[in-house]
mmCIF file of C-alpha atoms in Angstrom:
data_model
loop_
_atom_site.group_PDB
_atom_site.id
_atom_site.type_symbol
_atom_site.label_atom_id
_atom_site.label_comp_id
_atom_site.label_asym_id
_atom_site.label_seq_id
_atom_site.Cartn_x
_atom_site.Cartn_y
_atom_site.Cartn_z
ATOM 1 C CA MET A 1 -1.662 34.817 9.587
ATOM 2 C CA ARG A 2 0.069 32.007 8.160
ATOM 3 C CA ARG A 3 -0.611 29.547 5.751
ATOM 4 C CA VAL A 4 -0.174 25.927 6.037
ATOM 5 C CA ARG A 5 -0.282 23.530 3.028
ATOM 6 C CA GLU A 6 -1.420 20.066 4.675
ATOM 7 C CA VAL A 7 -5.028 19.677 5.699
ATOM 8 C CA ILE A 8 -5.047 20.453 9.673
ATOM 9 C CA VAL A 9 -7.502 17.698 11.299
ATOM 10 C CA VAL A 10 -9.264 18.883 14.675
ATOM 11 C CA GLU A 11 -11.963 17.252 16.230
ATOM 12 C CA GLY A 12 -14.993 20.010 16.132
ATOM 13 C CA ARG A 13 -16.056 23.566 15.026
ATOM 14 C CA TYR A 14 -14.913 25.295 17.878
ATOM 15 C CA ASP A 15 -11.615 23.764 17.350
ATOM 16 C CA LYS A 16 -11.643 25.147 13.776
ATOM 17 C CA ASN A 17 -12.797 28.378 14.903
ATOM 18 C CA ALA A 18 -9.476 28.847 17.296
ATOM 19 C CA LEU A 19 -7.054 27.550 14.537
ATOM 20 C CA SER A 20 -8.486 29.757 11.989
ATOM 21 C CA GLN A 21 -7.812 32.741 13.771
ATOM 22 C CA VAL A 22 -4.167 31.271 13.636
ATOM 23 C CA VAL A 23 -3.416 29.963 9.852
ATOM 24 C CA GLU A 24 -4.880 29.454 6.812
ATOM 25 C CA GLY A 25 -5.368 26.313 4.835
ATOM 26 C CA VAL A 26 -7.915 23.617 5.222
ATOM 27 C CA ILE A 27 -9.146 22.618 8.390
ATOM 28 C CA PHE A 28 -11.080 18.971 8.487
ATOM 29 C CA GLU A 29 -13.329 18.278 11.455
ATOM 30 C CA THR A 30 -13.897 14.546 12.517
ATOM 31 C CA ARG A 31 -16.792 15.688 14.518
ATOM 32 C CA GLY A 32 -15.443 13.540 17.327
ATOM 33 C CA PHE A 33 -15.571 10.098 16.873
ATOM 34 C CA GLY A 34 -18.315 10.832 14.188
ATOM 35 C CA ILE A 35 -16.001 10.183 11.315
ATOM 36 C CA PHE A 36 -15.840 6.468 12.183
ATOM 37 C CA ARG A 37 -19.171 6.244 11.409
ATOM 38 C CA ASP A 38 -19.404 8.317 8.182
ATOM 39 C CA ARG A 39 -17.445 6.346 5.350
ATOM 40 C CA GLU A 40 -17.835 9.276 2.900
ATOM 41 C CA ARG A 41 -16.490 11.572 5.316
ATOM 42 C CA LEU A 42 -13.587 9.179 6.430
ATOM 43 C CA SER A 43 -12.978 8.601 2.555
ATOM 44 C CA LEU A 44 -12.951 12.027 1.504
ATOM 45 C CA LEU A 45 -10.171 13.239 4.442
ATOM 46 C CA ARG A 46 -8.054 10.024 3.043
ATOM 47 C CA ARG A 47 -7.946 11.604 -0.441
ATOM 48 C CA LEU A 48 -7.250 15.255 0.971
ATOM 49 C CA THR A 49 -4.270 13.716 2.698
ATOM 50 C CA ALA A 50 -3.203 11.919 -0.279
ATOM 51 C CA GLU A 51 -3.483 15.274 -1.950
ATOM 52 C CA ARG A 52 -1.579 17.386 0.562
ATOM 53 C CA GLY A 53 -0.625 15.864 3.610
ATOM 54 C CA ALA A 54 -2.085 15.871 7.041
ATOM 55 C CA VAL A 55 -1.568 17.534 10.544
ATOM 56 C CA LEU A 56 -3.625 15.462 13.074
ATOM 57 C CA LEU A 57 -4.250 18.428 15.731
ATOM 58 C CA LEU A 58 -6.227 16.871 18.416
ATOM 59 C CA ASP A 59 -6.867 17.293 22.196
ATOM 60 C CA SER A 60 -4.654 15.830 24.534
ATOM 61 C CA ASP A 61 -7.285 13.746 26.802
ATOM 62 C CA GLY A 62 -7.910 10.401 26.147
ATOM 63 C CA ALA A 63 -10.377 11.037 23.489
ATOM 64 C CA GLY A 64 -8.381 12.679 21.607
ATOM 65 C CA PHE A 65 -5.769 10.241 21.486
ATOM 66 C CA VAL A 66 -8.113 7.447 20.448
ATOM 67 C CA ILE A 67 -9.334 9.328 17.355
ATOM 68 C CA ARG A 68 -5.488 10.260 17.040
ATOM 69 C CA GLY A 69 -4.395 6.540 17.013
ATOM 70 C CA LYS A 70 -7.406 5.336 15.103
ATOM 71 C CA LEU A 71 -6.692 7.775 12.122
ATOM 72 C CA LYS A 72 -3.325 6.913 12.392
ATOM 73 C CA GLY A 73 -4.063 3.419 11.019
ATOM 74 C CA MET A 74 -6.296 4.751 8.688
ATOM 75 C CA LEU A 75 -4.492 7.235 6.723
ATOM 76 C CA PRO A 76 -1.350 6.842 4.368
ATOM 77 C CA LYS A 77 1.263 6.657 7.383
ATOM 78 C CA GLU A 78 4.119 9.000 5.091
ATOM 79 C CA GLN A 79 1.331 11.493 4.842
ATOM 80 C CA VAL A 80 0.682 12.117 8.340
ATOM 81 C CA LYS A 81 2.294 14.240 11.055
ATOM 82 C CA GLN A 82 1.570 14.677 14.589
ATOM 83 C CA ALA A 83 0.949 17.882 16.503
ATOM 84 C CA TYR A 84 0.504 17.831 19.993
ATOM 85 C CA ILE A 85 -0.633 20.440 22.652
ATOM 86 C CA PRO A 86 0.238 20.411 25.947
ATOM 87 C CA ASP A 87 -1.546 19.110 29.412
ATOM 88 C CA VAL A 88 -3.086 22.556 30.394
ATOM 89 C CA TYR A 89 -6.084 21.969 33.084
ATOM 90 C CA GLY A 90 -9.285 24.587 33.224
ATOM 91 C CA LYS A 91 -12.453 25.100 31.320
ATOM 92 C CA GLU A 92 -12.956 26.417 28.051
ATOM 93 C CA ARG A 93 -15.192 30.069 28.304
ATOM 94 C CA ARG A 94 -18.066 28.556 26.649
ATOM 95 C CA LYS A 95 -18.406 25.492 28.589
ATOM 96 C CA LYS A 96 -20.047 25.688 32.689
ATOM 97 C CA ALA A 97 -17.299 22.866 33.721
ATOM 98 C CA PRO A 98 -14.277 21.208 32.700
ATOM 99 C CA GLY A 99 -14.315 18.184 30.374
ATOM 100 C CA LYS A 100 -13.772 14.826 32.116
ATOM 101 C CA GLU A 101 -10.205 14.709 32.388
ATOM 102 C CA GLY A 102 -10.232 18.872 33.539
ATOM 103 C CA LYS A 103 -7.528 19.721 30.104
ATOM 104 C CA LEU A 104 -8.240 22.358 28.163
ATOM 105 C CA GLY A 105 -8.580 21.132 24.249
ATOM 106 C CA VAL A 106 -7.462 22.659 21.063
ATOM 107 C CA GLU A 107 -9.962 25.422 21.557
ATOM 108 C CA GLY A 108 -8.794 26.608 24.700
ATOM 109 C CA MET A 109 -5.007 26.857 23.737
ATOM 110 C CA SER A 110 -3.437 30.523 22.720
ATOM 111 C CA PRO A 111 -2.320 31.461 19.044
ATOM 112 C CA ALA A 112 1.129 30.855 20.193
ATOM 113 C CA VAL A 113 0.662 27.732 21.518
ATOM 114 C CA LEU A 114 -1.471 25.959 18.625
ATOM 115 C CA LEU A 115 1.601 27.767 16.067
ATOM 116 C CA ARG A 116 4.271 25.979 18.065
ATOM 117 C CA ALA A 117 2.351 22.678 18.160
ATOM 118 C CA LEU A 118 1.969 22.997 14.214
ATOM 119 C CA GLU A 119 5.411 24.293 13.863
ATOM 120 C CA GLN A 120 7.019 21.233 16.169
ATOM 121 C CA ALA A 121 5.067 18.738 13.960
ATOM 122 C CA GLY A 122 6.450 20.010 10.903
ATOM 123 C CA ALA A 123 3.543 21.565 9.088
ATOM 124 C CA THR A 124 4.709 23.012 5.660
ATOM 125 C CA PHE A 125 3.904 26.838 5.873
ATOM 126 C CA GLU A 126 4.018 28.429 2.800
ATOM 127 C CA ASP A 127 4.236 32.149 3.987
ATOM 128 C CA GLY A 128 7.203 32.985 1.922
ATOM 129 C CA GLU A 129 6.526 31.351 -1.114
ATOM 130 C CA PRO A 130 4.059 32.717 -3.900
ATOM 131 C CA PRO A 131 1.014 30.402 -4.212
ATOM 132 C CA VAL A 132 1.057 27.574 -6.384
ATOM 133 C CA CYS A 133 -1.408 29.260 -9.097
ATOM 134 C CA ARG A 134 -3.516 26.452 -9.890
ATOM 135 C CA GLY A 135 -6.479 28.651 -10.746
ATOM 136 C CA GLU A 136 -9.573 28.543 -7.912
ATOM 137 C CA VAL A 137 -13.167 27.480 -8.509
ATOM 138 C CA THR A 138 -15.215 30.164 -7.449
ATOM 139 C CA LYS A 139 -18.838 30.324 -6.335
ATOM 140 C CA ALA A 140 -19.620 32.333 -9.371
ATOM 141 C CA ASP A 141 -18.185 29.230 -11.527
ATOM 142 C CA LEU A 142 -20.591 27.096 -9.457
ATOM 143 C CA TYR A 143 -23.430 29.416 -10.241
ATOM 144 C CA ALA A 144 -22.745 29.196 -13.926
ATOM 145 C CA LEU A 145 -22.360 25.576 -14.155
ATOM 146 C CA GLY A 146 -25.789 25.219 -12.491
ATOM 147 C CA LEU A 147 -24.650 23.944 -9.260
ATOM 148 C CA THR A 148 -25.857 26.575 -6.941
ATOM 149 C CA GLY A 149 -29.290 28.812 -7.114
ATOM 150 C CA PRO A 150 -32.545 27.669 -8.069
ATOM 151 C CA GLY A 151 -33.189 24.093 -8.621
ATOM 152 C CA SER A 152 -29.192 22.967 -8.473
ATOM 153 C CA ALA A 153 -29.603 20.604 -5.489
ATOM 154 C CA GLU A 154 -30.257 17.411 -7.603
ATOM 155 C CA ARG A 155 -27.496 18.685 -10.027
ATOM 156 C CA ARG A 156 -25.166 18.963 -6.940
ATOM 157 C CA GLN A 157 -25.973 15.791 -5.375
ATOM 158 C CA ALA A 158 -25.614 13.825 -8.995
ATOM 159 C CA LEU A 159 -22.066 15.729 -8.543
ATOM 160 C CA LEU A 160 -20.996 14.819 -5.358
ATOM 161 C CA LYS A 161 -21.867 10.867 -6.137
ATOM 162 C CA GLU A 162 -19.979 11.179 -8.955
ATOM 163 C CA LEU A 163 -16.730 12.606 -7.521
ATOM 164 C CA GLY A 164 -17.084 10.280 -4.625
ATOM 165 C CA LEU A 165 -17.714 13.351 -2.023
ATOM 166 C CA PRO A 166 -19.931 13.280 0.780
ATOM 167 C CA GLU A 167 -23.651 13.956 0.100
ATOM 168 C CA HIS A 168 -24.242 16.095 2.880
ATOM 169 C CA LEU A 169 -21.005 18.312 2.006
ATOM 170 C CA THR A 170 -22.395 22.166 2.070
ATOM 171 C CA VAL A 171 -21.481 24.360 -1.034
ATOM 172 C CA ASN A 172 -18.375 25.876 0.680
ATOM 173 C CA GLY A 173 -17.524 22.290 1.556
ATOM 174 C CA LEU A 174 -17.944 21.330 -2.225
ATOM 175 C CA LEU A 175 -15.755 24.346 -2.883
ATOM 176 C CA GLU A 176 -13.202 23.790 -0.595
ATOM 177 C CA ALA A 177 -12.857 19.979 -1.476
ATOM 178 C CA VAL A 178 -12.574 20.916 -5.400
ATOM 179 C CA ASN A 179 -9.899 23.290 -4.826
ATOM 180 C CA VAL A 180 -7.723 21.131 -2.980
ATOM 181 C CA LEU A 181 -8.454 17.830 -5.366
ATOM 182 C CA TYR A 182 -8.697 19.557 -8.935
ATOM 183 C CA GLU A 183 -7.148 22.292 -10.798
ATOM 184 C CA LYS A 184 -9.930 24.660 -12.035
ATOM 185 C CA THR A 185 -9.057 23.922 -16.054
ATOM 186 C CA GLU A 186 -9.050 19.955 -14.759
ATOM 187 C CA PHE A 187 -12.551 20.666 -12.865
ATOM 188 C CA LEU A 188 -14.088 22.360 -15.558
ATOM 189 C CA GLN A 189 -13.492 19.882 -17.979
ATOM 190 C CA LEU A 190 -14.808 16.852 -15.862
ATOM 191 C CA GLU A 191 -17.497 15.396 -17.966
ATOM 192 C CA VAL A 192 -19.911 15.376 -14.817
ATOM 193 C CA VAL A 193 -19.573 19.165 -14.665
ATOM 194 C CA VAL A 194 -20.051 20.133 -18.328
ATOM 195 C CA SER A 195 -23.237 17.811 -18.169
ATOM 196 C CA SER A 196 -24.469 19.312 -15.380
ATOM 197 C CA GLY A 197 -24.096 22.880 -16.176
ATOM 198 C CA ALA A 198 -26.326 25.479 -17.798
ATOM 199 C CA GLY A 199 -23.566 26.168 -19.923
ATOM 200 C CA ARG A 200 -19.635 26.856 -19.984
ATOM 201 C CA ILE A 201 -17.585 29.461 -17.982
#
């Protein structure tokens, strides 16, 4: 399994599932065109892109290119790489019929094709390099801070609001975002974390 530094942007969860069999890293779903109606998610993607860079790996149909074009204009140009999958006609196993244009999407591509698309886009593979030891926030840390477990929903919502993260972010999503945006020591020193916690770690 290869490790990619950039945030890889895909359209949906089936694309994410297919890609997570090939690479390790942050895989961000646009939920189709949904991201353009969700300012918080778009803001989160901008922050993640500014921190790590992004690779857009979207379907090769018309809708995929519309999403790609819109994101290209909304994200910092110098931080974005473009990955393209080939036009392959057919239908994904889970579908009863092919899509509108009859092309396979990211979820229908083989692992080799997905890997090649990322390589051709110039994605940064960190396989040979030891990962930068930033220290990672864990679920146990969130629990110790009173951000998970009984009665934690309100504190978690306050934290999400203070950090400018989407209010509907799951615990796993919060963990992923925090580990991209902050070093562990930096996160644990944030005033909002300290004040929301039941105690320090």
